[in-house]
Amino acid sequence: MSMFDFPASGDPPWAHMPHSYAGWVPTISGHLSFSLIGSRELGLDGCRSFNRQTSDGARRVVAVLQRRAAQDSIITRRILKYFRPEIEQDFLLIGCSGQAITPYFRGDTLKSSTDGQGVLAGLLVVIPHDAEKNNENARNKLLDDIRAVLDDETHAAESVPDRLVNLLDQAKIATHTVGSYRMSFALFRTGEFRLWFDMPQFLQSNVYAQAVEQGIMEAETARILPSQSYFFVKDVAHLHYHHEPHSDQLLPLVQLKAPSSLTSVDTNEHDWRRDTLWGLARVVAQFRRQGRINDYKKALGILAYADAFQSTLARVRRQPKLETGFDEKTNLSTYDFAHLRASVEAMEGLAEWRRSGGLQAYAILAGVFFSGATLWTAAVQIRPIICPVAGTDAPTGQRMCLPYANDSAVDLSLWVAQHPGLFVSSVFFLGVTLFTLIFWDPALIPGRKLFLSLLSRITKAIGVSVARRVQKSARRGADYAGWIAALATLSAGLAGSATFALWTLGALPTVRDWILGGLSWVWHLVV
């Protein structure tokens, strides 16, 4: 049987492999479309693909080549690759569809059907960078030859897998060899993903003996590449409707234990389903904690995927023999995604209300600010009328204010004209106060959360530092000392920020000015 033919009966091909993994490629409908794999609709960068049915229409052949970076960095891959070219590897998927049993539920009853194209099976090949120049040139030629095969529409689809494998085999034994790592995979319609290999297959026979002597590096490669290959399959096999591609990496590829009995088979079937459910729940929790409307919407999208997985694959177990299909014996603790969805929807509604209130706050406070500036302009314009200058030198001449029955309006106009920054700030602060009283939610004030969070962190850090120092020298009172230090820091910060704000406005009053000014305003209001 060819490596691209999935068996219809007997033990699964991964059953007795020392390296066996299971995971899930998200599908909202529970029925992956193999014709979508590697297509342009996925918006993949640097991807070349072949996806066609065979001449008789009974099978589908899929081959996808993509260059990927296997290392996260703050520097973009397009720049980092010039300094560290080893971060990039080329991933190649070669697969053919075949017959498999697909489980589904009709109501609460488990059913199954034999799907003629229920599984895509084949090879996953990783072609790493080679630091030796001649080998790297041979590697680039091999990649060009692979792209030529993928772009060739003249040959029958069924010949493509063998042509690609022949290219890999020839490059392996050429004068300048091209190394590659090979793993077998099976991707089912339900999204169930299996990956398996042994070390001779992974490293290929001609380098296996040498690799055993080298040991550590190749073993580390065998540990890392399966998960990177899994991420590659997820990216090329489904469209990220509700989430960013990097969030898929939170779904684990679970390494299975070598089965020694039916009990260990049950344990493997249970563990990978449980870890997948945990991974989906973690993604939802991650989006919930962001507190943004778009993240809540992403969380709802992930919940739809979680429901799809929990409604079918999480309720079944694959039997030890392929021909016997599935049963419902899983003993898996499931999640109450319905109530979690209601919680996310409530948080989304609250976030939308706060955003609408915040937009209103920006609009209102901007209006208050410009209104204050307009009032100041008006005060400057009427100042020469109510207080003309006696003499010819306007800046230094003595102002002769006209008598009024109540001169508080004159005083206010003059004060506004002389202290523009302080007046506009006062009006703005009054607008913030009125807005808070009307909406009764200080959280709507723009910038409040960021300011309070920063101030809280600083005061807590100082309080904890003081408490630790006191604790070293005294057995009691450390908590009180830390609390007093935090309170003093908070008070000093508020007083300092207020003083700095008034200083920048050029209107820093003394305590005597504040007292006399307050008494003067009270006198004018009463008299």
XYZ file of C-alpha atoms in Angstrom:
527
model
C 0.000 0.000 0.000
C 1.267 3.490 -0.918
C 2.027 6.089 1.750
C -0.827 8.108 0.193
C -3.413 5.337 0.635
C -5.206 5.380 3.969
C -6.241 1.872 5.113
C -9.930 1.071 5.435
C -9.525 -1.599 8.103
C -7.134 -2.901 10.722
C -5.019 -0.852 13.096
C -4.611 2.847 12.339
C -1.209 3.544 10.763
C -0.163 5.598 13.804
C -1.072 2.879 16.313
C 2.412 1.424 16.822
C 4.570 4.432 15.988
C 6.937 5.783 18.670
C 6.073 9.355 17.675
C 2.320 9.856 17.325
C 0.302 13.059 17.695
C -3.321 14.172 17.529
C -4.947 17.589 17.177
C -7.835 19.425 15.596
C -8.017 21.713 12.561
C -10.947 24.067 13.321
C -14.028 23.649 11.155
C -17.300 25.387 11.959
C -19.457 23.015 9.924
C -17.754 19.816 11.071
C -16.922 19.050 7.449
C -13.577 20.321 6.138
C -13.384 21.202 2.470
C -10.230 19.672 0.996
C -10.674 21.761 -2.151
C -9.996 24.875 -0.055
C -6.560 23.724 1.119
C -3.859 26.061 -0.183
C -6.334 28.183 -2.160
C -5.946 31.919 -2.732
C -9.042 32.626 -0.623
C -6.953 31.865 2.464
C -4.663 34.826 1.768
C -1.469 32.880 2.488
C 1.923 34.532 2.027
C 4.557 32.772 -0.057
C 2.322 29.796 -0.780
C 2.331 27.633 -3.922
C -0.281 24.901 -4.240
C -1.720 22.151 -6.421
C -5.296 21.029 -5.753
C -7.104 18.899 -8.336
C -9.153 15.763 -8.642
C -7.730 12.660 -10.284
C -8.699 11.694 -13.825
C -11.504 9.387 -12.653
C -12.801 11.956 -10.139
C -12.603 9.459 -7.291
C -9.812 11.162 -5.334
C -8.316 14.585 -4.766
C -4.603 15.363 -4.848
C -3.350 18.262 -2.737
C 0.197 19.635 -2.569
C 1.133 22.893 -0.813
C 4.546 24.542 -0.433
C 5.035 27.459 1.931
C 8.030 29.171 3.492
C 7.471 29.859 7.165
C 9.390 31.363 10.071
C 9.574 29.024 13.052
C 10.789 31.668 15.504
C 8.893 34.584 17.030
C 10.706 37.908 17.179
C 9.903 41.590 17.593
C 11.693 42.131 14.283
C 9.676 41.255 11.205
C 10.594 38.055 9.412
C 11.302 39.903 6.152
C 14.161 41.776 7.856
C 15.369 39.128 10.302
C 15.851 36.485 7.612
C 18.809 38.428 6.174
C 20.648 38.195 9.509
C 19.393 34.776 10.604
C 18.317 32.814 7.514
C 17.959 29.624 9.561
C 14.662 30.888 11.045
C 12.927 30.051 7.763
C 11.996 26.542 6.655
C 9.997 25.372 3.688
C 7.005 23.180 4.517
C 5.572 20.830 1.908
C 2.270 18.977 2.215
C 1.591 16.096 -0.197
C -1.710 14.291 0.225
C -4.403 12.228 -1.480
C -7.983 11.845 -0.329
C -9.345 8.436 0.541
C -12.151 6.534 2.177
C -12.872 6.923 5.900
C -15.721 6.586 8.388
C -17.154 9.950 9.446
C -19.173 10.244 12.695
C -22.171 12.543 13.135
C -25.150 12.908 15.446
C -28.788 12.812 14.503
C -30.390 14.248 17.574
C -28.676 12.432 20.429
C -28.007 9.287 18.421
C -24.508 8.621 17.085
C -24.443 7.759 13.397
C -21.600 7.196 10.963
C -21.186 7.183 7.212
C -18.498 5.919 4.883
C -17.161 8.934 3.019
C -15.268 8.121 -0.176
C -13.125 11.210 0.398
C -13.322 11.343 4.181
C -9.582 11.665 4.824
C -6.556 13.350 3.264
C -3.431 11.272 3.919
C 0.179 11.649 2.870
C 3.469 13.297 3.799
C 4.537 16.458 5.572
C 8.070 17.458 4.581
C 10.193 20.170 6.201
C 13.162 21.426 4.158
C 15.436 23.475 6.448
C 17.990 26.119 5.566
C 21.530 24.842 4.950
C 24.478 27.030 5.954
C 26.792 25.338 3.418
C 26.607 27.380 0.214
C 26.630 24.517 -2.305
C 23.967 22.630 -0.374
C 21.863 25.768 -0.118
C 22.096 26.279 -3.872
C 20.959 22.676 -4.355
C 18.114 23.348 -1.928
C 16.960 26.389 -3.903
C 17.030 24.325 -7.115
C 14.949 21.610 -5.442
C 12.383 24.209 -4.378
C 12.255 25.586 -7.913
C 11.652 22.077 -9.251
C 8.856 21.530 -6.709
C 7.202 24.805 -7.726
C 7.431 23.756 -11.379
C 5.566 20.526 -10.587
C 2.899 22.412 -8.626
C 2.412 24.855 -11.499
C 2.290 22.139 -14.162
C -1.296 21.631 -15.355
C -0.439 19.216 -18.182
C 0.161 16.056 -16.138
C -2.525 13.983 -14.480
C -3.142 14.800 -10.831
C -2.446 11.258 -9.671
C 1.179 11.529 -10.860
C 2.002 14.596 -8.746
C 2.698 12.865 -5.380
C 5.201 10.413 -6.871
C 6.911 13.156 -8.882
C 7.392 15.249 -5.725
C 8.684 12.301 -3.696
C 11.139 11.427 -6.506
C 12.494 14.984 -6.435
C 13.055 14.719 -2.681
C 14.733 11.316 -2.992
C 17.038 12.474 -5.768
C 18.069 15.569 -3.818
C 18.881 13.380 -0.840
C 21.459 11.294 -2.737
C 22.861 14.030 -4.985
C 26.441 15.278 -4.806
C 25.278 18.275 -2.819
C 22.593 16.813 -0.629
C 19.427 18.545 0.492
C 18.234 17.461 3.908
C 14.565 17.114 4.764
C 12.416 15.772 7.579
C 9.405 13.608 6.734
C 6.271 12.840 8.729
C 3.076 11.010 7.785
C -0.293 12.658 8.405
C -4.017 12.085 8.085
C -6.560 14.924 8.072
C -10.198 13.867 8.417
C -13.330 15.710 7.333
C -14.226 16.363 10.971
C -10.963 18.279 11.467
C -9.305 15.413 13.358
C -5.596 15.556 12.577
C -3.095 12.739 13.090
C 0.666 12.905 12.620
C 3.141 10.068 13.124
C 6.670 8.933 12.278
C 9.620 6.930 13.469
C 13.172 8.244 13.416
C 14.291 6.378 10.261
C 11.383 7.945 8.362
C 11.879 11.339 9.991
C 15.605 11.534 9.207
C 15.745 9.149 6.229
C 17.870 5.961 6.279
C 21.101 7.395 4.864
C 21.567 9.827 7.765
C 19.848 7.882 10.514
C 22.971 6.174 11.876
C 24.895 9.432 11.935
C 21.985 11.227 13.602
C 21.832 8.630 16.369
C 25.465 9.390 17.153
C 24.847 13.132 17.138
C 21.774 12.593 19.271
C 20.611 15.764 20.975
C 20.083 18.160 18.056
C 18.060 15.731 15.946
C 15.971 14.709 18.950
C 15.196 18.375 19.595
C 14.224 18.779 15.944
C 11.885 15.798 16.249
C 10.298 17.517 19.248
C 9.789 20.925 17.630
C 8.860 20.219 14.008
C 5.610 18.266 14.626
C 3.915 21.275 16.240
C 5.265 23.634 13.554
C 3.919 21.265 10.881
C 0.558 21.240 12.663
C 0.402 25.045 12.576
C 1.270 24.904 8.883
C -1.600 22.476 8.168
C -4.058 24.628 10.125
C -3.044 27.739 8.214
C -3.373 26.146 4.762
C -6.524 24.128 5.540
C -8.995 26.633 6.962
C -9.854 30.321 6.779
C -9.447 32.417 9.939
C -12.892 33.977 9.988
C -13.117 34.989 13.649
C -9.537 35.248 14.828
C -5.946 36.034 13.984
C -3.837 33.098 12.738
C -1.498 33.306 15.748
C -4.373 32.488 18.127
C -4.583 29.042 16.497
C -1.226 28.252 18.082
C -2.964 28.025 21.450
C -4.591 24.797 20.257
C -2.196 22.003 21.172
C -0.870 19.117 19.166
C -0.986 16.354 21.762
C 1.704 13.695 21.772
C 0.155 10.275 22.358
C 1.612 7.508 24.466
C 2.648 4.258 22.819
C -0.432 2.063 23.371
C 0.184 -1.173 25.233
C -3.461 -2.060 25.851
C -7.007 -0.973 25.132
C -6.849 1.161 28.266
C -3.942 3.209 26.917
C -5.792 3.645 23.607
C -8.779 5.016 25.544
C -6.448 7.327 27.480
C -4.948 8.729 24.276
C -8.384 9.293 22.744
C -9.515 11.049 25.901
C -6.405 13.197 26.406
C -6.162 14.830 22.999
C -9.878 15.719 23.021
C -9.619 17.120 26.545
C -6.543 19.227 25.702
C -8.228 20.553 22.564
C -11.249 21.662 24.591
C -8.923 23.276 27.112
C -7.116 25.074 24.293
C -10.368 26.440 22.866
C -11.461 27.613 26.316
C -8.061 29.327 26.803
C -8.451 31.228 23.536
C -11.897 32.440 24.606
C -10.569 33.479 28.022
C -7.684 35.325 26.388
C -10.020 37.364 24.207
C -12.397 38.055 27.114
C -9.605 39.548 29.207
C -8.642 42.060 26.511
C -11.810 44.042 27.223
C -12.229 45.349 23.666
C -15.334 44.993 21.516
C -13.513 43.346 18.613
C -11.967 40.824 21.037
C -15.396 39.953 22.419
C -16.587 39.319 18.882
C -13.558 37.085 18.274
C -14.394 35.218 21.484
C -17.900 34.567 20.154
C -16.402 33.220 16.943
C -14.079 30.870 18.840
C -17.071 29.732 20.915
C -18.737 28.679 17.673
C -15.690 26.516 16.876
C -15.724 25.138 20.410
C -19.397 24.206 20.071
C -18.660 22.474 16.768
C -15.882 20.395 18.346
C -17.832 19.602 21.504
C -20.972 18.631 19.626
C -19.271 15.809 17.681
C -15.614 14.904 18.194
C -15.661 15.543 21.952
C -18.566 13.098 22.319
C -17.045 10.166 20.457
C -14.038 7.892 20.681
C -12.218 6.261 17.803
C -12.250 2.499 18.085
C -8.942 0.541 18.003
C -9.860 -0.913 14.593
C -10.608 1.428 11.696
C -13.526 -0.628 10.344
C -15.427 -0.384 13.648
C -15.597 3.413 13.530
C -16.577 5.300 16.686
C -18.528 4.949 19.913
C -19.709 7.430 22.582
C -17.543 6.236 25.456
C -15.342 9.262 26.210
C -15.791 10.166 29.922
C -14.885 13.712 28.932
C -15.895 16.707 31.059
C -17.442 19.203 28.681
C -17.890 22.963 28.984
C -21.067 24.986 29.409
C -20.416 27.131 26.362
C -24.007 28.417 26.294
C -23.605 30.346 29.547
C -20.098 31.400 28.580
C -21.515 32.815 25.344
C -24.185 34.707 27.312
C -21.453 36.161 29.528
C -19.360 37.280 26.554
C -22.407 38.810 24.873
C -23.225 40.723 28.074
C -19.635 41.983 28.313
C -19.725 42.946 24.640
C -22.942 44.925 25.205
C -21.398 46.686 28.194
C -18.268 47.503 26.191
C -20.373 48.889 23.345
C -22.321 51.044 25.814
C -19.104 52.345 27.301
C -17.675 53.075 23.881
C -20.799 54.987 22.855
C -20.682 56.848 26.169
C -16.992 57.553 25.642
C -17.669 58.952 22.188
C -20.352 61.182 23.708
C -17.873 62.243 26.369
C -15.289 63.193 23.756
C -17.885 65.161 21.835
C -19.278 66.928 24.905
C -15.914 67.741 26.446
C -14.556 68.950 23.116
C -17.593 71.236 22.905
C -16.964 72.452 26.451
C -13.332 73.163 25.639
C -14.092 75.176 22.516
C -16.950 76.953 24.295
C -14.524 78.024 27.005
C -12.106 79.310 24.365
C -14.969 81.219 22.715
C -15.977 82.798 26.045
C -12.384 83.853 26.613
C -12.260 85.440 23.164
C -15.460 87.312 23.928
C -14.017 88.514 27.251
C -10.926 89.835 25.500
C -13.088 91.678 22.965
C -15.350 93.385 25.541
C -12.490 94.227 27.880
C -11.615 97.562 26.123
C -15.293 98.535 26.264
C -15.914 97.985 29.964
C -12.447 99.167 30.973
C -11.052 101.704 28.442
C -7.446 102.807 28.781
C -6.784 106.350 29.843
C -3.890 107.599 27.748
C -2.227 106.537 24.521
C -0.113 103.593 25.695
C -2.570 100.693 25.789
C -0.322 98.072 27.432
C 0.807 100.347 30.329
C -2.005 102.841 30.530
C -4.361 102.939 33.488
C -7.713 101.232 32.838
C -10.818 103.218 33.798
C -13.546 100.634 34.414
C -17.074 101.935 33.996
C -19.244 101.827 37.146
C -21.868 99.074 37.414
C -24.426 98.340 40.050
C -22.901 94.903 40.496
C -19.316 94.719 39.257
C -18.960 90.884 39.526
C -19.540 90.544 35.767
C -16.781 93.066 35.148
C -14.429 91.230 37.514
C -15.218 87.914 35.855
C -14.600 89.292 32.367
C -11.293 90.816 33.410
C -10.204 87.621 35.210
C -11.096 85.528 32.168
C -9.152 87.800 29.840
C -6.099 87.752 32.142
C -6.103 83.984 32.868
C -7.135 82.202 29.658
C -5.534 78.844 30.440
C -6.916 78.611 33.960
C -10.398 79.646 32.775
C -10.543 77.089 29.965
C -9.244 74.385 32.306
C -11.855 75.289 34.895
C -14.648 75.120 32.340
C -13.306 71.800 31.082
C -13.170 70.405 34.632
C -16.720 71.618 35.227
C -17.821 69.846 32.047
C -16.194 66.602 33.222
C -17.942 66.915 36.589
C -21.354 67.554 35.036
C -20.875 64.681 32.576
C -20.027 62.317 35.437
C -23.047 63.441 37.452
C -25.402 63.047 34.489
C -24.192 59.603 33.368
C -23.162 58.507 36.891
C -20.283 56.440 35.538
C -16.758 57.840 35.951
C -15.475 54.980 33.771
C -16.712 56.895 30.719
C -14.220 59.719 31.274
C -11.529 59.454 28.552
C -8.113 58.436 29.876
C -9.377 57.677 33.386
C -8.542 53.965 33.349
C -4.987 54.450 32.063
C -4.230 57.254 34.540
C -5.626 55.415 37.573
C -3.882 52.178 36.600
C -0.501 53.908 36.334
C -1.017 55.819 39.600
C -2.148 52.656 41.399
C 0.900 50.677 40.296
C 3.298 53.391 41.448
C 1.681 53.821 44.877
C 1.454 50.066 45.479
C 5.077 49.554 44.487
C 6.259 52.248 46.905
C 3.991 50.942 49.657
C 5.281 47.386 49.299
C 8.900 48.568 49.285
C 8.405 50.563 52.492
C 6.576 47.652 54.141
C 9.428 45.256 53.345
C 12.007 47.622 54.809
C 9.964 48.102 57.972
C 9.418 44.357 58.279
C 13.170 43.758 58.331
C 13.619 45.963 61.389
C 10.282 45.564 63.188
C 7.929 42.667 63.662
C 4.779 44.777 63.667
C 3.462 47.747 61.787
C 4.877 46.867 58.362
C 1.439 46.769 56.705
C 0.426 50.086 58.255
C 3.682 51.702 57.215
C 3.193 50.446 53.655
C -0.387 51.746 53.594
C 0.665 55.171 54.905
C 3.491 55.349 52.345
C 1.110 54.463 49.527
C -1.407 57.083 50.714
C 1.313 59.724 51.028
C 2.547 58.903 47.531
C -0.972 59.175 46.149
C -1.578 62.511 47.862
C 1.797 63.874 46.762
C 1.132 62.765 43.199
C -2.265 64.445 43.060
C -0.977 67.651 44.691
C 2.059 67.689 42.436
C 0.044 67.165 39.280
C -2.377 69.945 40.256
C 0.458 72.322 41.068
C 2.265 71.502 37.824
C -0.919 72.046 35.827
C -1.460 75.481 37.343
C 2.215 76.347 36.884
C 2.096 75.503 33.176
C -0.884 77.840 32.860
C 1.095 80.668 34.408
C -1.484 81.089 37.156
C -0.046 79.390 40.220
C -1.977 80.884 43.182
C -0.812 80.967 46.789
C -2.864 79.735 49.701
C -3.652 83.370 50.545
C -4.917 83.921 46.986
C -7.204 80.891 47.211
C -8.667 82.057 50.563
C -9.154 85.691 49.540
C -10.539 84.714 46.169
C -13.051 82.376 47.742
C -14.177 84.967 50.271
C -14.489 87.578 47.510
C -16.739 85.353 45.409
C -18.886 84.558 48.448
C -19.197 88.304 49.213
C -20.257 89.120 45.653
C -22.803 86.311 45.610
C -24.337 87.391 48.920
C -24.206 91.147 48.548
